[in-house]
């Protein structure tokens, strides 16, 4: 089949590579426009665009599927549109262009966690199982009929970044199987069933740690917002980004927000058990082990996170 692949971030690259290596023909890639990246704000193509260009595949760059982008897609004469984290809405007029419509690989067990941040929201909510779903793309948000689903356990220390990386690989195989079945005419989709939960895009505020919450809620939030937008707290009026942490199950309870060094370990009090800070990124400095950060503090009074 002739395929149009739509995707932008790194997690979409395994799916693109799997389809490129298949018997199908990826005739073009739809991705978001180049954006300024890094401290020097260098204009950079999306990871999907970079991979497509290395493979000699035509790239259509568009943040919105306006008449120009729609015309470019129509001219490709594709059988199927395949979307993985493109980052934009596909209007009804564009949904109708491919002969078989569009399918979407979504990193959740739909109808749970419909939206832009399914893995992050699942971890923040304390879910122990995640997965991926391939469904028929429709106008309503992540609401189409389901072709295939797979599950993955969520590790107790696993971050959103690590789980997304894992799902991007296993999900690519699931996606390829659905594409094959659509080509063979054996694909069957069933309506979604169960409770609908939403997973809106994360903001910087989602990464702010509230130490008055129980330790498991604090730890789930840290894992869910890592690496982006990142977990953070204020210490001595400066932002401290928490890169890695763990629940200190064998440590006595501490006052909420109080930071203490015990031996070579740094702990913060929560509503229940303390959280051990393992690796941090202080404002204006490089990332480092939490103990090294503690030794660099100049405050002689007790240290409290807020």
XYZ file of N, CA and C in Angstrom, residues 79-274:
588
model
N -3.082 5.300 -0.018
C -4.151 4.401 0.399
C -4.519 4.596 1.864
N -3.524 4.955 2.686
C -3.741 4.999 4.129
C -2.863 6.071 4.761
N -3.440 6.812 5.686
C -2.670 7.730 6.507
C -2.377 7.075 7.839
N -1.137 7.170 8.309
C -0.716 6.562 9.578
C -0.138 7.660 10.447
N -0.704 7.842 11.617
C -0.293 8.966 12.460
C 0.206 8.472 13.820
N 1.367 9.001 14.227
C 1.958 8.697 15.532
C 2.527 10.002 16.093
N 1.821 10.605 17.027
C 2.305 11.816 17.697
C 2.697 12.915 16.704
N 1.791 13.196 15.786
C 2.043 14.287 14.836
C 2.047 15.643 15.528
N 1.100 15.864 16.435
C 1.052 17.126 17.160
C 0.114 18.155 16.568
N -0.842 17.711 15.776
C -1.819 18.624 15.194
C -3.093 17.878 14.861
N -4.183 18.619 14.706
C -5.470 18.017 14.396
C -5.592 17.719 12.908
N -6.273 16.629 12.590
C -6.542 16.271 11.196
C -8.020 16.553 10.932
N -8.337 17.575 10.143
C -9.747 17.925 9.913
C -10.463 16.875 9.072
N -11.789 16.961 9.104
C -12.624 15.985 8.408
C -12.283 15.889 6.927
N -12.009 17.038 6.295
C -11.707 17.033 4.865
C -10.440 16.249 4.547
N -9.466 16.272 5.465
C -8.213 15.545 5.246
C -8.370 14.079 5.639
N -9.202 13.807 6.642
C -9.455 12.417 7.028
C -10.001 11.607 5.853
N -10.721 12.270 4.963
C -11.379 11.578 3.855
C -10.470 11.364 2.651
N -9.248 11.906 2.668
C -8.393 11.833 1.478
C -7.873 10.421 1.199
N -7.228 9.733 2.153
C -6.747 8.378 1.855
C -7.907 7.401 1.629
N -7.697 6.424 0.769
C -8.737 5.456 0.437
C -9.270 4.732 1.669
N -8.367 4.411 2.624
C -8.753 3.695 3.838
C -8.777 4.602 5.067
N -8.735 5.886 4.849
C -8.740 6.817 5.967
C -7.408 6.847 6.695
N -7.462 7.120 7.999
C -6.257 7.234 8.818
C -6.347 6.306 10.019
N -5.205 5.769 10.419
C -5.123 5.049 11.691
C -4.115 5.763 12.581
N -4.301 5.624 13.893
C -3.490 6.346 14.873
C -2.932 5.359 15.897
N -1.634 5.428 16.163
C -1.025 4.702 17.277
C -0.990 5.638 18.465
N -1.703 5.251 19.531
C -1.808 6.087 20.731
C -1.243 5.311 21.905
N -0.436 5.970 22.741
C 0.247 5.270 23.821
C -0.596 5.231 25.096
N -1.733 4.558 25.006
C -2.578 4.307 26.179
C -3.535 3.182 25.848
N -4.267 2.731 26.857
C -5.280 1.705 26.673
C -6.626 2.409 26.538
N -6.908 2.887 25.342
C -8.140 3.642 25.127
C -9.364 2.819 25.525
N -10.384 3.503 26.130
C -10.577 4.960 26.192
C -9.895 5.663 27.368
N -8.995 4.975 28.072
C -8.252 5.646 29.128
C -7.222 6.601 28.509
N -7.115 7.752 29.103
C -6.077 8.732 28.771
C -6.082 9.167 27.308
N -7.233 9.678 26.897
C -7.313 10.324 25.584
C -6.646 11.698 25.676
N -5.788 12.010 24.741
C -5.173 13.333 24.752
C -3.681 13.290 24.485
N -3.029 14.430 24.753
C -1.645 14.641 24.334
C -0.609 14.001 25.238
N -0.955 13.690 26.499
C 0.055 13.197 27.451
C -0.428 11.933 28.162
N -0.737 10.870 27.417
C -1.316 9.679 28.053
C -0.366 8.954 28.993
N 0.889 8.789 28.595
C 1.849 8.074 29.448
C 2.133 8.874 30.712
N 2.333 10.171 30.549
C 2.630 11.032 31.697
C 1.477 11.018 32.699
N 0.261 11.170 32.203
C -0.907 11.208 33.099
C -1.145 9.856 33.762
N -0.875 8.772 33.058
C -1.056 7.447 33.641
C -0.114 7.240 34.824
N 1.140 7.630 34.663
C 2.108 7.478 35.750
C 1.752 8.397 36.911
N 1.382 9.627 36.620
C 1.007 10.568 37.668
C -0.191 10.061 38.468
N -1.078 9.325 37.817
C -2.266 8.797 38.483
C -1.977 7.523 39.265
N -0.756 7.003 39.147
C -0.407 5.790 39.870
C -0.776 4.503 39.164
N -1.079 4.554 37.864
C -1.389 3.330 37.120
C -0.189 2.386 37.141
N -0.454 1.098 37.150
C 0.615 0.103 37.123
C 0.722 -0.602 35.768
N -0.236 -0.337 34.885
C -0.235 -0.928 33.548
C -0.529 0.155 32.530
N 0.218 0.160 31.439
C -0.037 1.075 30.332
C -0.105 0.231 29.059
N 0.038 0.861 27.920
C 0.009 0.105 26.680
C -0.121 1.007 25.477
N -0.533 0.410 24.367
C -0.697 1.166 23.126
C -1.921 0.644 22.392
N -2.548 1.536 21.642
C -3.762 1.213 20.902
C -3.652 1.752 19.492
N -4.056 0.948 18.518
C -4.165 1.423 17.136
C -5.654 1.526 16.825
N -6.083 2.716 16.434
C -7.507 2.933 16.202
C -7.737 3.771 14.947
N -8.978 3.750 14.474
C -9.364 4.540 13.311
C -9.499 5.994 13.727
N -8.773 6.863 13.066
C -8.830 8.279 13.424
C -10.152 8.889 12.974
N -10.800 9.609 13.894
C -12.053 10.310 13.617
C -11.930 11.742 14.121
N -12.932 12.543 13.868
C -12.881 13.950 14.291
C -12.805 14.097 15.806
N -13.535 13.268 16.551
C -13.528 13.360 18.002
C -12.178 12.885 18.544
N -11.747 13.472 19.645
C -10.428 13.201 20.200
C -10.257 11.734 20.610
N -9.386 11.014 19.898
C -8.994 9.640 20.247
C -10.200 8.735 20.508
N -11.247 8.900 19.719
C -12.508 8.211 20.000
C -12.865 7.133 18.982
N -12.021 6.889 17.995
C -12.363 5.950 16.936
C -12.342 4.492 17.365
N -12.880 3.638 16.497
C -12.914 2.201 16.761
C -11.499 1.626 16.816
N -11.322 0.594 17.641
C -10.002 0.036 17.928
C -9.720 -1.195 17.065
N -8.529 -1.181 16.426
C -8.067 -2.339 15.656
C -7.241 -3.298 16.518
N -6.383 -2.764 17.400
C -5.496 -3.630 18.185
C -5.014 -2.895 19.421
N -4.737 -3.666 20.464
C -4.249 -3.117 21.733
C -3.163 -4.032 22.296
N -2.185 -3.468 22.971
C -1.176 -4.233 23.692
C -0.932 -3.574 25.033
N -0.487 -4.354 26.016
C -0.254 -3.809 27.352
C 1.217 -3.931 27.739
N 1.645 -3.027 28.627
C 2.995 -3.038 29.189
C 2.889 -2.663 30.667
N 3.560 -3.396 31.561
C 3.582 -2.991 32.972
C 4.389 -1.715 33.147
N 4.027 -0.919 34.127
C 4.773 0.296 34.459
C 5.654 -0.009 35.661
N 6.951 0.125 35.512
C 7.876 -0.146 36.605
C 7.741 0.871 37.719
N 8.037 0.437 38.943
C 7.869 1.303 40.111
C 8.764 2.529 40.053
N 9.886 2.449 39.369
C 10.799 3.585 39.247
C 10.783 4.184 37.842
N 9.968 3.645 36.943
C 10.001 4.046 35.543
C 9.452 5.453 35.328
N 10.179 6.240 34.557
C 9.737 7.593 34.230
C 8.901 7.577 32.952
N 8.233 8.686 32.696
C 7.438 8.804 31.475
C 8.320 8.666 30.246
N 9.508 9.247 30.293
C 10.415 9.157 29.150
C 10.821 7.733 28.860
N 11.140 6.981 29.905
C 11.554 5.588 29.724
C 10.404 4.726 29.206
N 9.211 4.931 29.745
C 8.060 4.146 29.304
C 7.674 4.493 27.871
N 7.723 5.755 27.517
C 7.418 6.157 26.142
C 8.392 5.524 25.157
N 9.665 5.500 25.520
C 10.665 4.879 24.658
C 10.357 3.397 24.457
N 9.987 2.727 25.529
C 9.639 1.309 25.458
C 8.411 1.090 24.591
N 7.373 1.891 24.803
C 6.133 1.740 24.043
C 6.303 2.115 22.566
N 7.226 3.023 22.287
C 7.430 3.419 20.891
C 7.928 2.252 20.046
N 8.663 1.331 20.671
C 9.195 0.166 19.953
C 8.143 -0.933 19.849
N 7.530 -1.304 20.977
C 6.507 -2.350 20.940
C 5.277 -1.874 20.166
N 4.958 -0.585 20.286
C 3.818 -0.043 19.554
C 4.034 -0.031 18.051
N 5.280 0.124 17.623
C 5.587 0.126 16.189
C 5.245 -1.223 15.563
N 5.541 -2.307 16.277
C 5.213 -3.640 15.773
C 3.700 -3.837 15.696
N 2.987 -3.350 16.721
C 1.523 -3.428 16.720
C 0.948 -2.674 15.525
N 1.474 -1.486 15.276
C 1.012 -0.657 14.169
C 1.235 -1.352 12.830
N 2.419 -1.928 12.666
C 2.735 -2.604 11.408
C 1.789 -3.774 11.149
N 1.424 -4.500 12.203
C 0.481 -5.618 12.049
C -0.882 -5.130 11.561
N -1.322 -3.995 12.082
C -2.618 -3.455 11.653
C -2.559 -2.997 10.198
N -1.452 -2.354 9.823
C -1.296 -1.935 8.422
C -1.359 -3.155 7.508
N -0.684 -4.231 7.879
C -0.709 -5.456 7.079
C -2.135 -6.005 6.958
N -2.860 -6.013 8.076
C -4.216 -6.574 8.047
C -5.164 -5.707 7.216
N -4.957 -4.401 7.237
C -5.772 -3.517 6.384
C -5.478 -3.779 4.910
N -4.213 -4.013 4.610
C -3.836 -4.307 3.233
C -4.466 -5.617 2.761
N -4.510 -6.590 3.672
C -5.050 -7.906 3.322
C -6.578 -7.952 3.385
N -7.182 -6.901 3.943
C -8.635 -6.863 4.053
C -9.186 -7.665 5.202
N -8.318 -8.016 6.165
C -8.763 -8.828 7.309
C -8.938 -8.023 8.594
N -8.647 -6.741 8.559
C -8.716 -5.907 9.768
C -10.159 -5.736 10.231
N -10.339 -5.797 11.539
C -11.653 -5.580 12.131
C -11.496 -4.632 13.311
N -12.323 -3.605 13.349
C -12.263 -2.623 14.439
C -13.517 -2.724 15.288
N -13.327 -2.529 16.600
C -14.459 -2.588 17.526
C -14.575 -1.255 18.263
N -15.793 -0.869 18.661
C -15.968 0.396 19.392
C -15.229 0.376 20.725
N -14.819 1.538 21.175
C -14.192 1.661 22.483
C -15.240 1.418 23.568
N -14.799 0.826 24.680
C -15.711 0.597 25.800
C -14.972 0.837 27.099
N -15.696 1.276 28.116
C -15.098 1.546 29.412
C -15.099 3.028 29.732
N -14.525 3.353 30.882
C -14.499 4.735 31.355
C -13.520 5.574 30.548
N -13.952 6.762 30.150
C -13.094 7.701 29.429
C -12.361 8.588 30.427
N -11.040 8.653 30.307
C -10.243 9.609 31.087
C -9.426 10.444 30.117
N -9.133 11.668 30.512
C -8.459 12.611 29.623
C -7.025 12.868 30.066
N -6.163 13.131 29.083
C -4.738 13.348 29.336
C -4.278 14.618 28.640
N -4.665 15.785 29.167
C -4.263 17.036 28.517
C -2.756 17.254 28.570
N -2.271 18.078 27.673
C -0.854 18.420 27.598
C -0.362 18.976 28.935
N 0.860 18.615 29.306
C 1.425 19.079 30.572
C 1.938 20.511 30.460
N 1.864 21.230 31.571
C 2.427 22.577 31.662
C 3.542 22.570 32.705
N 4.290 23.648 32.802
C 5.336 23.757 33.812
C 4.768 23.579 35.215
N 3.554 24.065 35.424
C 2.938 23.972 36.741
C 2.670 22.528 37.143
N 2.472 21.642 36.146
C 2.260 20.230 36.452
C 3.494 19.608 37.097
N 4.652 20.213 36.879
C 5.874 19.678 37.449
C 6.204 20.198 38.833
N 5.400 21.110 39.363
C 5.687 21.671 40.686
C 5.309 20.663 41.769
N 6.271 20.338 42.623
C 6.049 19.334 43.660
C 5.347 19.954 44.864
N 4.315 19.290 45.330
C 3.593 19.682 46.536
C 3.970 18.677 47.619
N 4.867 19.081 48.508
C 5.426 18.151 49.482
C 4.425 17.735 50.553
N 3.301 18.426 50.665
C 2.280 18.054 51.646
C 1.440 16.866 51.182
N 1.680 16.388 49.965
C 0.992 15.190 49.486
C 1.702 13.937 49.997
N 1.045 12.771 49.955
C 1.706 11.517 50.344
C 2.899 11.212 49.436
N 3.832 10.412 49.942
C 5.058 10.117 49.202
C 4.786 9.473 47.847
N 3.813 8.554 47.782
C 3.568 7.890 46.498
C 3.052 8.877 45.453
N 2.227 9.847 45.857
C 1.733 10.856 44.922
C 2.865 11.763 44.445
N 3.753 12.130 45.363
C 4.908 12.955 45.007
C 5.814 12.206 44.032
N 6.097 10.968 44.347
C 6.984 10.163 43.496
C 6.370 9.927 42.123
N 5.071 9.647 42.065
C 4.397 9.451 40.778
C 4.466 10.717 39.930
N 4.319 11.867 40.569
C 4.400 13.122 39.811
C 5.802 13.331 39.258
N 6.806 13.083 40.087
C 8.184 13.249 39.623
C 8.442 12.364 38.405
N 8.025 11.099 38.495
C 8.240 10.176 37.381
C 7.429 10.578 36.142
N 6.208 11.053 36.375
C 5.324 11.373 35.267
C 5.740 12.589 34.462
N 6.436 13.516 35.082
C 6.833 14.739 34.369
C 8.297 14.710 33.948
N 8.946 13.552 34.075
C 10.347 13.406 33.674
C 10.423 12.681 32.336
N 11.078 13.252 31.316
C 11.961 14.419 31.402
C 11.290 15.776 31.177
N 10.092 15.788 30.619
C 9.420 17.061 30.330
C 8.025 17.083 30.927
N 7.615 18.223 31.518
C 8.333 19.502 31.674
C 9.349 19.516 32.799
N 9.457 18.394 33.548
C 10.416 18.293 34.635
C 9.798 18.621 35.982
N 10.210 17.864 37.006
C 9.735 18.109 38.369
C 10.627 19.150 39.035
N 10.014 20.052 39.800
C 10.825 21.103 40.417
C 10.230 21.559 41.740
N 11.066 22.208 42.539
C 10.668 22.800 43.804
C 11.519 24.042 44.026
N 11.175 24.835 45.008
C 11.943 26.041 45.339
C 12.733 25.785 46.618
N 14.035 26.084 46.584
C 14.902 25.969 47.752
C 15.734 27.240 47.856
N 15.608 27.942 48.976
C 16.307 29.225 49.157
C 16.010 30.195 48.021
N 14.767 30.178 47.537
C 14.341 31.107 46.498
C 14.783 30.750 45.095
N 15.416 29.592 44.919
C 15.877 29.186 43.603
C 15.211 27.875 43.187
N 15.051 27.712 41.895
C 14.393 26.519 41.368
C 15.370 25.344 41.392
N 14.901 24.231 41.933
C 15.666 22.996 41.939
C 14.882 21.959 41.150
N 15.460 21.505 40.049
C 14.816 20.487 39.225
C 15.227 19.109 39.739
N 14.252 18.239 39.938
C 14.509 16.893 40.461
C 14.494 15.912 39.289
N 15.648 15.338 39.020
C 15.797 14.444 37.881
C 15.521 12.985 38.234
N 15.828 12.609 39.459
C 15.618 11.224 39.886
C 15.395 11.210 41.397
N 14.462 10.373 41.837
C 14.116 10.304 43.257
C 13.498 8.954 43.552
N 13.375 8.633 44.837
C 12.782 7.359 45.250
C 12.083 7.540 46.590
N 11.116 6.691 46.868
C 10.464 6.700 48.172
C 11.374 6.011 49.188
N 11.631 6.673 50.301
C 12.523 6.138 51.332
C 11.706 5.316 52.328
N 11.473 4.059 52.016
C 10.559 3.224 52.799
C 11.064 2.926 54.209
N 12.371 2.948 54.429
C 12.926 2.578 55.730
C 13.432 3.786 56.518
N 13.049 4.986 56.092
C 13.494 6.211 56.755
C 12.363 6.779 57.610
N 12.646 7.226 58.821
C 11.599 7.810 59.670
C 10.933 9.010 59.006
N 9.672 9.250 59.374
C 8.956 10.391 58.802
C 9.647 11.696 59.176
N 9.462 12.689 58.307
C 10.077 14.000 58.499
C 9.018 15.075 58.330
N 9.313 16.282 58.795
C 8.403 17.399 58.601
C 8.255 17.697 57.113
N 7.036 18.010 56.711
C 6.755 18.271 55.299
C 7.687 19.365 54.748
N 8.371 19.046 53.643
C 9.230 20.014 52.963
C 10.626 20.148 53.530
N 10.883 19.606 54.717
C 12.208 19.715 55.326
C 13.199 18.838 54.559
N 14.371 19.397 54.237
C 15.420 18.656 53.527
C 16.553 18.374 54.506
N 16.953 17.122 54.564
C 18.026 16.747 55.487
C 18.999 15.790 54.810
N 20.264 15.888 55.212
C 21.287 14.950 54.784
C 21.466 13.917 55.894
N 21.274 12.658 55.562
C 21.462 11.567 56.520
C 22.536 10.650 55.935
N 23.716 10.665 56.542
C 24.837 9.961 55.943
C 25.219 10.633 54.646
N 25.075 9.912 53.551
C 25.355 10.494 52.224
C 24.083 10.617 51.394
N 22.933 10.527 52.048
C 21.662 10.572 51.344
C 20.880 11.826 51.713
N 20.167 12.388 50.714
C 19.373 13.607 50.899
C 17.898 13.234 50.860
N 17.154 13.628 51.931
C 15.741 13.289 52.035
C 14.901 14.558 52.161
N 13.642 14.454 51.666
C 12.663 15.537 51.820
C 11.408 14.952 52.447
N 10.847 15.648 53.442
C 9.647 15.164 54.101
C 8.396 15.379 53.274
N 7.489 14.397 53.333
C 6.173 14.512 52.693
C 5.107 14.243 53.751
N 3.861 14.097 53.327
C 2.782 13.800 54.274
C 2.922 12.406 54.870
N 3.701 11.541 54.210
C 3.899 10.182 54.737
C 5.399 9.904 54.823
N 5.904 9.040 53.981
C 7.334 8.708 53.994
C 8.156 9.793 53.310
N 9.444 9.906 53.662
C 10.306 10.874 52.961
C 10.588 10.430 51.531
